[in-house]
């Protein structure tokens, strides 16, 4: 069993026009996965943060590193379970996307992107610091790191296999160097000195754990590359815990060596100074070289992981499709890699080294809180889902992970590190604002990867009008009645009608057959346009060809800037997982205009007497105006109705009469509008029972949800099925609600 919407190969989807459809190649085995995780963790954290940690709490830095490792282990278990279910690139973001509402999942992805960019910037800044301290002081201190960043970005564009091989070689080399450093330093082991320099300041030890947490986040880099790992279900859990165990042991031993070095000051370069003291100038130089290569390999792994998260967010519609482009020859997401490299450079220039570490820890810990919560929710949502790896004691262990992560987050401001907190708040706000601006203003269409529609026949009206109605026609039998109904609404608003006919043309249809079909449609529209004089409103006719009818209608609405779309409707659908019908569903969900669905009864005419059941919603309020225009055309009457259960007390009936009177008072005094309270066993039964006294029943869409998946609900569909005459359903377009719906949509 799979959750709805899951995919075994989400990284192999296309990305839209101009996007090369190519899949990521699975080239990484256990050794490569270990190299990614270990290489990310054995980096600036051990060469830079070890000295800073010892400077804060002495030999108790071992406890800080162990505490950070334990906190990371809680979430590592969560990652292992999710990776066994979704062995694809994207890691924590992908897991949140499969579990949470879209906006919350985006927040997780944005935090992880910020975390990878800032942690990699920390590695790059550390590289520059070591380069300037031990090799050559350059006039622009950040230049060495930026040069290496550019080279690593190009390497990741070249190919995963090449960067993975590079990762193995560099990681193996730096483990050998660390063992050499530890062996040289432990010869001077002094238990008394270590005990003497052991801090008992518990809050400071916890704060130091928050500082060094970034060193253990490498486990997520393994999961982020799951789409390129061979047999990821088994390989990734093994790689995560083997790499964490190796790194924890190495960190503890390195801290011991740095402590016994008894340096005059403990800065980010303390380990390099200790290496010179224990191994001599040559040995110190070798360790410094190893430190530089460690920072390079960690940066390489972070660029790879961050770009894969961006790739997954693009494929799942939380970033523009541009970020999902995969090179046909390199099989790498080159746009995402370039974006990752650029953002890393910006962070490296904006924040000092220690602030970078705190910033990265803050946003990553926030993301990990949400990922742990996702596991709890996921277990409840999909209890029967096969889970090759299962975290024990759920929800207890994920909850402990959340509590531990929150504790470490709080240590950052409590210890006076305000700058990274402010930057984190600004970065999160910028991400949410940018996402809202992009999702809220973009033009959504079904079948976005396919080609757009094009106009092949256009006979435009002589003048434009302030109110525009789009009328897609499909059934010739209802085309003229729909035009007359549209004209009854357009005329009092000094409006115009655009009659649209969409010709669905498969890609393989021969051109000659397509031409004949288009000519036939044009002839039908000519007959409809000839009604312009009789209707008294300007009429434009348009023929479009396209692969997707719903997309063609939406593109026509956007280009014509129509205020109202009127669609003929059969009143029900038999299409699986559709609410109103395939085309109608897409238009109702995505069009930025009022939507009117019309299901004609036996008499296909503009209704004179309309029953409008109203519960006071926004859709019903807008429906009043349209219904009033239709009834005034032939001096008909609009009846505002309320439904009360049969046998309701008289007080309930009076309440509804008073409400209807208030609604009537909002309409023009000279309009022919009445009110009526209908009794029935249910809302639908009451409406259907009264419908026989009128030409049509008009109802507003159900609910005022922000979601784009606004359901018309069971009441309108049941009324359309059961009422004897014409049924009209109206969905009001509200710009603010529609904007929020696009932001929160899947």
XYZ file of C-alpha atoms in Angstrom:
746
model
C 0.000 0.000 0.000
C 1.251 3.479 -0.869
C -0.047 6.824 0.301
C -1.934 8.728 -2.319
C 0.383 10.655 -4.558
C 3.498 8.664 -3.717
C 5.841 7.691 -6.469
C 8.647 5.217 -6.677
C 10.613 7.502 -8.962
C 9.683 11.110 -8.333
C 13.034 12.291 -9.633
C 12.323 11.011 -13.109
C 9.490 13.348 -13.888
C 9.580 15.963 -16.537
C 9.836 19.591 -15.808
C 7.967 21.491 -18.497
C 8.769 23.204 -21.759
C 12.438 23.340 -22.451
C 13.213 20.903 -19.663
C 15.246 17.860 -20.510
C 13.406 14.839 -19.148
C 16.107 12.664 -17.703
C 16.450 10.653 -14.529
C 19.103 10.724 -11.857
C 21.496 7.801 -12.166
C 21.966 5.392 -9.235
C 25.750 5.266 -8.984
C 26.371 5.461 -5.219
C 26.991 2.296 -3.177
C 27.520 1.833 0.572
C 31.088 3.137 0.451
C 30.002 6.271 -1.415
C 27.088 6.815 0.970
C 29.432 6.415 3.950
C 31.807 8.889 2.337
C 29.006 11.432 1.896
C 27.900 11.183 5.525
C 31.332 10.836 7.104
C 32.829 13.423 4.788
C 30.149 15.935 5.732
C 30.527 15.303 9.450
C 34.341 15.211 9.483
C 34.862 18.720 8.284
C 34.886 22.176 9.757
C 33.074 20.741 12.767
C 36.106 18.783 13.889
C 38.819 21.147 12.647
C 37.146 24.405 13.655
C 34.472 23.776 16.266
C 36.609 21.415 18.346
C 38.876 24.331 19.332
C 35.942 26.670 20.006
C 34.142 23.996 22.056
C 37.234 23.314 24.202
C 37.613 27.051 24.697
C 34.087 27.193 26.130
C 33.875 24.075 28.334
C 37.294 22.410 28.270
C 37.298 18.615 28.134
C 33.523 18.674 28.735
C 33.362 19.408 24.998
C 33.287 15.600 24.682
C 29.949 15.659 26.506
C 28.730 18.437 24.200
C 29.620 16.389 21.133
C 28.017 13.258 22.616
C 24.869 15.222 23.492
C 24.670 16.568 19.945
C 25.155 13.025 18.604
C 22.329 11.655 20.772
C 19.971 14.429 19.659
C 20.905 13.762 16.034
C 20.372 10.005 16.523
C 16.670 10.506 17.342
C 16.083 12.173 14.000
C 18.450 9.791 12.195
C 16.083 6.954 13.161
C 13.186 8.926 11.704
C 15.141 9.466 8.487
C 15.863 5.732 8.233
C 12.176 4.832 8.400
C 11.156 7.474 5.880
C 13.975 6.539 3.511
C 12.846 2.904 3.568
C 9.399 4.088 2.402
C 10.471 6.841 -0.006
C 13.925 5.932 -1.378
C 14.159 9.112 -3.419
C 16.113 12.343 -3.293
C 14.679 15.097 -1.115
C 15.149 13.774 2.460
C 13.323 15.715 5.207
C 11.396 17.872 2.736
C 10.130 14.846 0.826
C 8.944 13.202 4.052
C 7.114 16.358 5.120
C 5.576 16.679 1.644
C 4.119 13.182 1.941
C 2.689 13.960 5.375
C 1.904 17.624 6.005
C -0.181 20.289 4.249
C 1.768 21.889 1.382
C 2.684 25.150 3.116
C 4.116 23.384 6.165
C 6.034 20.983 3.923
C 7.475 23.959 2.043
C 8.647 25.458 5.342
C 10.535 22.236 6.100
C 12.145 22.298 2.663
C 13.079 25.966 2.964
C 14.669 25.388 6.391
C 16.709 22.511 4.980
C 17.818 24.569 1.985
C 18.872 27.389 4.315
C 20.617 24.870 6.541
C 22.623 23.296 3.739
C 23.571 26.673 2.288
C 24.653 28.155 5.623
C 26.442 25.018 6.846
C 28.340 24.790 3.569
C 29.118 28.505 3.898
C 30.483 27.667 7.357
C 32.791 25.074 5.775
C 33.866 27.553 3.089
C 34.508 30.286 5.673
C 36.490 27.807 7.803
C 38.541 26.881 4.754
C 39.350 30.550 4.186
C 40.272 30.927 7.862
C 42.700 27.974 7.784
C 44.133 29.073 4.438
C 44.851 32.580 5.720
C 46.196 31.319 9.066
C 48.504 28.520 7.924
C 49.211 28.880 4.187
C 49.056 32.382 2.801
C 47.293 35.509 3.978
C 45.440 37.033 1.034
C 44.101 40.616 0.862
C 40.544 39.312 0.467
C 40.132 36.820 3.354
C 37.051 35.128 1.832
C 38.645 34.600 -1.593
C 40.211 31.117 -1.040
C 36.905 29.599 0.037
C 34.990 31.207 -2.827
C 37.479 29.852 -5.372
C 37.037 26.326 -4.045
C 33.267 26.816 -3.935
C 33.236 27.663 -7.641
C 35.316 24.572 -8.436
C 33.046 22.278 -6.389
C 29.940 23.712 -8.034
C 31.364 22.874 -11.458
C 32.337 19.387 -10.232
C 28.765 18.703 -9.079
C 27.422 19.868 -12.423
C 29.748 17.429 -14.191
C 28.270 14.320 -12.616
C 27.265 12.415 -9.488
C 29.653 9.534 -10.089
C 32.626 11.891 -10.390
C 31.722 13.834 -7.245
C 31.013 10.565 -5.387
C 34.422 9.125 -6.300
C 36.049 12.378 -5.205
C 34.162 12.123 -1.917
C 35.464 8.594 -1.214
C 39.100 9.501 -1.871
C 39.074 12.675 0.227
C 37.131 11.119 3.121
C 39.504 8.140 3.334
C 42.510 10.474 3.309
C 41.255 12.688 6.111
C 40.343 9.723 8.340
C 43.943 8.524 7.989
C 45.207 11.994 8.902
C 42.925 12.218 11.931
C 44.130 8.848 13.188
C 47.708 10.114 12.802
C 46.853 13.309 14.713
C 45.149 11.347 17.517
C 48.044 8.886 17.773
C 50.533 11.752 18.048
C 48.538 13.595 20.687
C 47.548 10.671 22.894
C 51.233 10.099 23.643
C 50.935 13.135 25.899
C 47.712 11.945 27.492
C 47.247 13.429 30.968
C 44.133 12.255 32.789
C 44.626 14.759 35.589
C 44.735 17.680 33.160
C 41.639 16.444 31.393
C 39.754 16.130 34.682
C 40.937 19.537 35.824
C 39.711 21.210 32.647
C 36.298 19.527 32.709
C 33.627 22.222 33.004
C 30.590 21.529 35.179
C 28.567 24.424 33.740
C 25.601 22.390 32.446
C 23.880 25.259 30.544
C 27.176 26.134 28.846
C 27.758 22.475 27.916
C 24.246 22.396 26.402
C 24.896 25.662 24.558
C 28.118 24.206 23.170
C 26.159 21.143 22.029
C 23.887 23.517 20.111
C 26.977 25.065 18.510
C 28.483 21.731 17.393
C 25.201 20.086 16.297
C 25.992 21.079 12.721
C 28.777 18.488 12.721
C 26.286 15.594 12.914
C 23.846 16.776 10.287
C 25.789 14.810 7.677
C 23.391 11.892 8.142
C 20.765 13.874 6.248
C 23.154 14.357 3.337
C 23.038 10.586 2.848
C 19.231 10.594 2.751
C 19.215 13.626 0.452
C 21.046 11.584 -2.190
C 18.751 8.546 -1.869
C 17.690 8.909 -5.497
C 21.244 8.089 -6.553
C 22.040 5.356 -4.016
C 22.037 1.699 -5.040
C 19.529 -0.333 -2.957
C 18.721 2.704 -0.765
C 16.339 0.860 1.596
C 19.215 -1.175 3.066
C 22.189 1.000 2.215
C 21.071 4.287 3.754
C 20.298 3.126 7.349
C 23.634 1.283 7.436
C 25.509 4.283 6.093
C 23.821 6.682 8.536
C 24.638 4.791 11.723
C 28.090 3.561 10.723
C 29.136 7.098 9.793
C 27.662 8.581 13.010
C 29.457 5.984 15.153
C 32.803 6.533 13.424
C 32.513 10.310 13.648
C 31.458 10.344 17.319
C 34.493 8.261 18.332
C 36.853 10.429 16.278
C 35.393 13.641 17.711
C 35.829 12.467 21.312
C 39.465 11.517 20.685
C 40.247 14.763 18.867
C 38.813 16.798 21.758
C 41.083 14.909 24.176
C 44.137 15.701 22.043
C 43.224 19.390 21.733
C 42.750 19.611 25.519
C 46.125 18.021 26.371
C 47.839 20.372 23.896
C 47.425 23.040 26.607
C 47.235 25.951 24.162
C 47.307 29.591 25.199
C 44.006 30.209 23.372
C 41.388 28.040 21.752
C 40.139 29.492 18.481
C 38.875 27.988 15.249
C 42.525 27.265 14.333
C 43.315 25.462 17.616
C 43.522 22.001 16.071
C 46.088 23.170 13.505
C 48.205 24.698 16.254
C 47.929 21.478 18.303
C 49.011 19.451 15.263
C 52.185 21.511 14.967
C 52.891 20.981 18.651
C 52.528 17.189 18.525
C 53.650 16.322 14.996
C 56.149 19.054 14.245
C 56.071 21.544 11.370
C 55.764 18.860 8.685
C 53.083 16.911 10.540
C 51.249 20.119 11.334
C 51.309 21.113 7.690
C 49.919 17.714 6.694
C 47.078 18.023 9.219
C 46.319 21.530 8.011
C 46.191 20.157 4.477
C 43.864 17.437 5.687
C 41.670 20.048 7.327
C 41.398 21.939 4.069
C 40.490 18.784 2.167
C 37.944 17.904 4.867
C 36.239 21.234 4.436
C 36.290 20.768 0.678
C 34.703 17.314 0.878
C 32.048 18.508 3.330
C 31.259 21.408 1.040
C 31.007 18.989 -1.885
C 28.550 16.768 -0.007
C 26.483 19.774 1.120
C 26.232 21.146 -2.412
C 25.115 17.731 -3.638
C 22.544 17.317 -0.853
C 21.172 20.850 -1.044
C 20.728 20.689 -4.810
C 18.813 17.387 -4.475
C 16.422 18.940 -1.978
C 15.846 21.826 -4.413
C 15.310 19.268 -7.187
C 12.683 17.446 -5.137
C 10.944 20.718 -4.238
C 10.803 21.621 -7.914
C 9.317 18.275 -8.918
C 6.725 18.560 -6.155
C 5.796 22.124 -7.201
C 7.317 24.036 -4.292
C 9.992 25.674 -6.427
C 9.815 26.788 -10.063
C 10.277 24.008 -12.642
C 13.548 25.628 -13.660
C 15.217 24.067 -10.598
C 14.169 20.609 -11.801
C 16.155 20.714 -15.011
C 18.444 17.698 -15.319
C 21.275 17.661 -17.823
C 20.773 15.027 -20.520
C 24.498 14.211 -20.597
C 25.520 14.745 -16.962
C 22.284 13.510 -15.312
C 22.679 16.223 -12.666
C 20.291 19.045 -11.688
C 22.599 21.749 -12.973
C 20.289 24.706 -12.240
C 19.763 23.570 -8.640
C 23.521 23.080 -8.239
C 24.236 26.587 -9.545
C 21.607 28.059 -7.215
C 23.087 26.152 -4.261
C 26.587 27.407 -5.070
C 25.409 31.013 -5.368
C 23.468 30.990 -2.102
C 26.423 29.438 -0.264
C 28.667 32.247 -1.472
C 26.195 34.866 -0.264
C 26.011 33.325 3.230
C 29.808 33.072 3.428
C 30.077 36.810 2.777
C 27.200 37.884 5.041
C 27.880 36.220 8.406
C 30.984 35.608 10.532
C 32.075 32.026 11.093
C 30.505 31.314 14.506
C 27.253 33.043 13.560
C 27.083 30.832 10.462
C 27.243 27.748 12.678
C 24.480 29.008 14.984
C 22.297 30.080 12.035
C 22.674 26.676 10.358
C 21.937 24.850 13.612
C 18.823 26.916 14.282
C 17.125 26.370 10.918
C 18.171 22.721 10.714
C 16.940 21.952 14.220
C 13.622 23.598 13.371
C 13.321 21.419 10.264
C 14.195 18.291 12.240
C 11.497 19.074 14.806
C 8.961 19.038 11.991
C 10.398 15.872 10.418
C 10.076 14.028 13.734
C 6.507 15.280 14.019
C 5.921 14.062 10.460
C 6.762 10.493 11.486
C 4.142 10.566 14.247
C 1.506 11.936 11.875
C 2.553 9.577 9.067
C 2.109 6.511 11.278
C -1.439 7.616 12.058
C -2.339 8.532 8.487
C -0.956 5.368 6.914
C -1.079 2.658 9.600
C -1.011 -0.227 7.108
C 1.858 1.061 4.984
C 4.792 -1.325 4.569
C 7.812 0.051 6.449
C 10.999 -1.971 5.842
C 12.662 -0.007 8.664
C 10.522 0.806 11.696
C 11.485 3.183 14.490
C 10.682 1.570 17.865
C 8.595 3.261 20.543
C 6.715 5.668 18.272
C 5.565 8.293 19.223
C 7.910 8.356 22.241
C 11.267 8.476 20.418
C 10.239 11.116 17.835
C 8.721 13.182 20.649
C 12.013 12.977 22.558
C 13.758 14.074 19.375
C 11.464 17.096 19.130
C 12.025 18.028 22.774
C 15.807 17.688 22.435
C 15.870 19.762 19.260
C 13.759 22.498 20.844
C 16.082 22.561 23.852
C 19.118 23.080 21.630
C 17.304 25.808 19.664
C 16.566 27.713 22.878
C 20.210 27.580 23.910
C 21.219 29.797 20.988
C 19.395 33.018 22.065
C 19.764 32.199 25.762
C 23.542 32.345 25.419
C 23.354 35.753 23.761
C 23.729 34.744 20.099
C 21.138 37.194 18.801
C 22.537 37.942 15.326
C 21.958 34.428 13.899
C 18.467 34.355 15.438
C 17.532 37.638 13.753
C 18.986 36.454 10.451
C 17.064 33.181 10.742
C 13.766 34.992 11.336
C 14.410 37.274 8.353
C 15.422 34.357 6.114
C 12.324 32.334 7.038
C 10.086 35.363 6.465
C 11.751 36.039 3.102
C 11.223 32.426 2.065
C 7.546 32.447 2.993
C 6.990 35.823 1.313
C 8.773 34.714 -1.857
C 6.821 31.463 -1.948
C 3.516 33.279 -1.486
C 4.411 35.769 -4.227
C 5.397 32.994 -6.640
C 2.537 30.585 -5.932
C -0.056 33.319 -5.520
C 0.674 35.076 -8.804
C 1.667 32.247 -11.113
C -0.641 30.971 -13.835
C -1.742 27.453 -12.891
C -2.843 25.094 -15.636
C -3.515 21.367 -15.811
C -0.969 19.340 -17.779
C 1.784 21.959 -17.221
C 4.389 19.818 -18.976
C 2.366 19.728 -22.191
C 2.159 22.378 -24.901
C -0.205 25.304 -24.504
C -3.247 25.922 -26.695
C -3.241 28.305 -29.646
C -5.897 30.400 -31.343
C -6.591 29.275 -34.911
C -9.799 31.210 -35.649
C -10.756 34.564 -34.115
C -13.642 36.858 -35.041
C -13.475 39.702 -32.579
C -16.306 42.068 -31.697
C -16.029 45.670 -32.850
C -15.754 47.013 -29.303
C -14.522 45.983 -25.898
C -16.618 46.084 -22.756
C -15.943 46.540 -19.026
C -17.519 43.170 -18.155
C -16.510 40.058 -20.070
C -18.089 36.610 -20.085
C -16.286 33.537 -21.447
C -18.651 30.890 -22.783
C -16.955 27.613 -23.779
C -19.396 25.594 -25.872
C -19.277 21.854 -26.388
C -22.814 20.654 -27.040
C -24.406 22.363 -30.086
C -27.853 21.719 -28.602
C -27.169 23.908 -25.576
C -24.884 26.499 -27.201
C -27.631 28.990 -28.151
C -29.548 28.731 -24.828
C -26.284 29.313 -22.961
C -25.576 32.351 -25.155
C -28.967 33.851 -24.352
C -28.450 33.220 -20.649
C -25.004 34.850 -20.844
C -26.485 37.826 -22.717
C -29.091 38.341 -19.961
C -26.208 38.810 -17.508
C -23.927 40.799 -19.831
C -26.434 43.345 -21.143
C -27.241 45.214 -17.885
C -23.487 45.326 -17.155
C -22.653 46.717 -20.601
C -20.707 43.493 -21.118
C -19.599 41.255 -23.966
C -19.466 37.522 -24.599
C -16.580 35.462 -25.967
C -17.817 32.162 -27.344
C -15.005 29.607 -27.225
C -14.758 26.283 -28.961
C -11.788 24.077 -28.083
C -10.641 21.439 -30.535
C -8.709 18.732 -28.754
C -5.983 17.706 -31.159
C -3.757 14.755 -30.227
C -0.105 15.158 -31.178
C -0.346 12.366 -33.738
C -3.400 13.769 -35.607
C -2.521 14.375 -39.287
C -2.578 18.118 -40.221
C -5.210 17.629 -42.947
C -7.679 16.059 -40.511
C -7.028 18.836 -37.989
C -7.799 21.498 -40.617
C -11.124 19.886 -41.533
C -12.141 19.665 -37.882
C -11.240 23.319 -37.283
C -13.212 24.468 -40.331
C -16.302 22.635 -39.029
C -16.035 24.344 -35.645
C -15.593 27.761 -37.242
C -18.830 27.298 -39.198
C -20.749 26.539 -35.993
C -19.358 29.645 -34.288
C -20.330 31.812 -37.264
C -23.929 30.798 -36.705
C -23.664 31.728 -33.033
C -22.043 35.073 -33.760
C -24.918 35.903 -36.068
C -27.096 36.161 -32.937
C -25.195 39.280 -31.835
C -27.868 41.706 -33.136
C -30.713 39.763 -31.558
C -28.954 39.506 -28.190
C -27.918 43.146 -28.059
C -24.406 42.435 -26.726
C -21.039 42.247 -28.520
C -19.997 38.679 -29.355
C -16.491 37.420 -30.092
C -15.917 33.877 -31.329
C -12.705 31.952 -30.909
C -11.441 28.501 -31.866
C -8.475 27.079 -30.012
C -6.594 23.868 -30.532
C -4.801 22.142 -27.697
C -4.027 18.842 -26.083
C -5.883 19.680 -22.847
C -9.350 21.264 -23.029
C -9.307 22.588 -19.455
C -5.953 24.256 -20.035
C -7.213 25.855 -23.253
C -10.236 27.332 -21.446
C -8.036 28.712 -18.673
C -5.613 30.218 -21.174
C -8.502 31.862 -23.027
C -9.884 33.281 -19.763
C -6.496 34.661 -18.851
C -5.901 36.277 -22.227
C -9.422 37.708 -22.448
C -9.411 38.687 -18.752
C -12.965 37.386 -18.415
C -14.910 38.097 -15.226
C -17.359 35.192 -15.512
C -17.031 31.733 -17.086
C -20.289 29.952 -17.934
C -20.091 26.194 -18.453
C -22.739 23.741 -19.503
C -22.940 20.881 -17.006
C -24.668 17.550 -17.040
C -25.100 17.740 -13.263
C -22.998 14.763 -12.238
C -19.864 12.877 -13.164
C -18.955 9.225 -13.510
C -15.241 9.928 -13.880
C -13.168 8.371 -11.109
C -11.738 10.885 -8.611
C -13.480 13.789 -10.367
C -16.088 15.976 -8.729
C -17.753 17.822 -11.582
C -16.149 16.266 -14.645
C -12.596 16.333 -15.937
C -12.650 19.699 -17.735
C -15.062 21.380 -15.333
C -12.993 20.343 -12.312
C -9.884 22.009 -13.708
C -11.662 25.234 -14.640
C -13.537 25.508 -11.325
C -10.357 24.857 -9.353
C -7.992 27.162 -11.237
C -9.891 29.944 -13.021
C -9.504 33.432 -11.578
C -13.084 34.390 -12.355
C -16.622 33.680 -11.196
C -17.799 30.258 -12.376
C -21.382 29.466 -13.356
C -22.425 25.875 -14.073
C -25.717 25.444 -15.930
C -27.612 22.167 -16.159
C -30.675 22.771 -18.324
C -33.958 21.061 -17.621
C -36.487 20.094 -20.305
C -36.888 23.770 -21.284
C -33.609 25.224 -22.516
C -34.463 28.874 -22.025
C -33.353 31.747 -19.842
C -35.271 31.195 -16.581
C -37.852 33.822 -15.609
C -38.648 32.563 -12.122
C -35.626 31.510 -10.058
C -35.482 29.961 -6.604
C -32.263 30.921 -4.779
C -31.737 28.997 -1.512
C -29.364 31.060 0.610
C -27.506 30.464 3.839
C -25.744 33.810 3.636
C -22.436 32.615 2.131
C -20.230 34.622 -0.249
C -21.183 32.454 -3.219
C -24.905 32.916 -2.624
C -24.470 36.686 -2.273
C -22.798 36.880 -5.672
C -25.456 34.551 -7.137
C -28.175 37.054 -6.169
C -26.809 39.629 -8.597
C -26.597 37.226 -11.517
C -30.017 35.714 -10.795
C -31.589 39.169 -10.600
C -30.217 40.045 -14.055
C -31.704 36.882 -15.563
C -35.160 37.397 -14.079
C -35.333 41.093 -15.032
C -34.782 40.243 -18.695
C -38.388 39.013 -19.138
C -39.881 40.633 -16.036
C -39.635 37.486 -13.992
C -39.146 37.072 -10.264
C -36.324 36.016 -7.964
C -37.241 34.193 -4.748
C -34.763 34.086 -1.888
C -35.336 30.925 0.115
C -34.248 29.321 3.361
C -34.707 25.666 4.283
C -35.688 24.607 7.796
C -36.222 21.032 9.015
C -39.809 19.875 9.025
C -41.333 20.301 12.456
C -38.944 23.089 13.476
C -40.222 25.470 16.183
C -41.861 28.677 15.013
C -38.947 30.704 16.411
C -36.554 29.013 13.990
C -38.804 29.876 11.082
C -39.038 33.538 12.189
C -35.248 33.744 12.422
C -34.951 32.632 8.799
C -37.672 35.043 7.681
C -35.822 37.927 9.345
C -32.539 36.911 7.728
C -34.160 36.704 4.296
C -35.750 40.119 4.837
C -32.304 41.546 5.543
C -30.953 39.991 2.346
C -33.901 41.369 0.390
C -33.183 44.847 1.756
C -29.719 44.713 0.197
C -31.262 44.490 -3.307
C -32.877 47.359 -5.272
C -36.279 48.289 -3.885
C -38.014 48.146 -7.275
C -36.664 44.681 -8.111
C -39.118 41.813 -8.274
C -37.760 39.769 -5.381
C -39.699 37.658 -2.900
C -38.762 35.472 0.062
C -39.822 31.984 1.096
C -39.092 29.596 3.946
C -39.208 25.961 2.808
C -39.665 23.034 5.179
C -38.332 19.561 4.437
C -36.650 16.514 5.970
C -33.322 17.800 4.675
C -31.818 20.719 2.760
C -31.791 18.909 -0.586
C -35.259 17.483 -0.113
C -36.638 20.929 0.742
C -35.033 22.565 -2.306
C -36.096 19.806 -4.699
C -39.641 19.845 -3.312
C -39.980 23.562 -4.006
C -38.128 23.511 -7.342
C -41.221 22.485 -9.323
C -42.737 25.947 -8.764
C -39.858 27.675 -10.575
C -38.034 27.613 -13.906
C -34.649 27.156 -12.229
C -32.903 26.643 -8.935
C -29.699 28.616 -8.388
C -27.337 27.628 -5.576
C -24.003 28.910 -4.377
C -20.992 26.657 -4.082
C -20.491 24.986 -0.722
C -17.906 26.329 1.701
C -15.415 29.185 1.675
C -12.229 27.136 1.814
C -8.845 28.717 1.100
C -7.868 25.496 -0.665
C -7.865 25.424 -4.453
C -9.701 22.116 -4.198
C -12.960 23.946 -3.489
C -15.654 21.305 -3.624
C -19.056 22.312 -4.771
C -20.244 19.797 -2.220
C -22.964 17.178 -2.243
C -25.886 19.613 -2.007
C -25.474 21.237 -5.451
C -24.784 17.893 -7.120
C -27.772 16.226 -5.482
C -29.984 19.169 -6.432
C -28.722 18.909 -10.024
C -29.524 15.206 -10.086
C -32.976 15.437 -8.504
C -34.492 18.833 -9.376
C -36.887 18.684 -12.349
C -35.909 21.965 -14.012
C -32.778 23.977 -14.724
C -30.093 24.052 -12.028
C -27.430 26.777 -11.863
C -24.450 26.664 -9.506
C -22.357 29.772 -8.868
C -18.852 29.997 -7.392
C -17.733 33.478 -6.484
C -14.116 34.466 -7.186
C -12.529 36.349 -4.315
C -9.014 37.556 -5.055
C -7.748 37.274 -1.499
C -9.206 33.820 -0.952
C -8.030 32.666 -4.354
C -4.541 33.989 -3.634
C -4.438 32.103 -0.332
C -5.798 29.025 -2.054
C -2.978 29.036 -4.605
C -0.400 29.496 -1.853
C -1.782 26.613 0.218
C -2.520 24.286 -2.700
C -0.777 21.010 -3.466
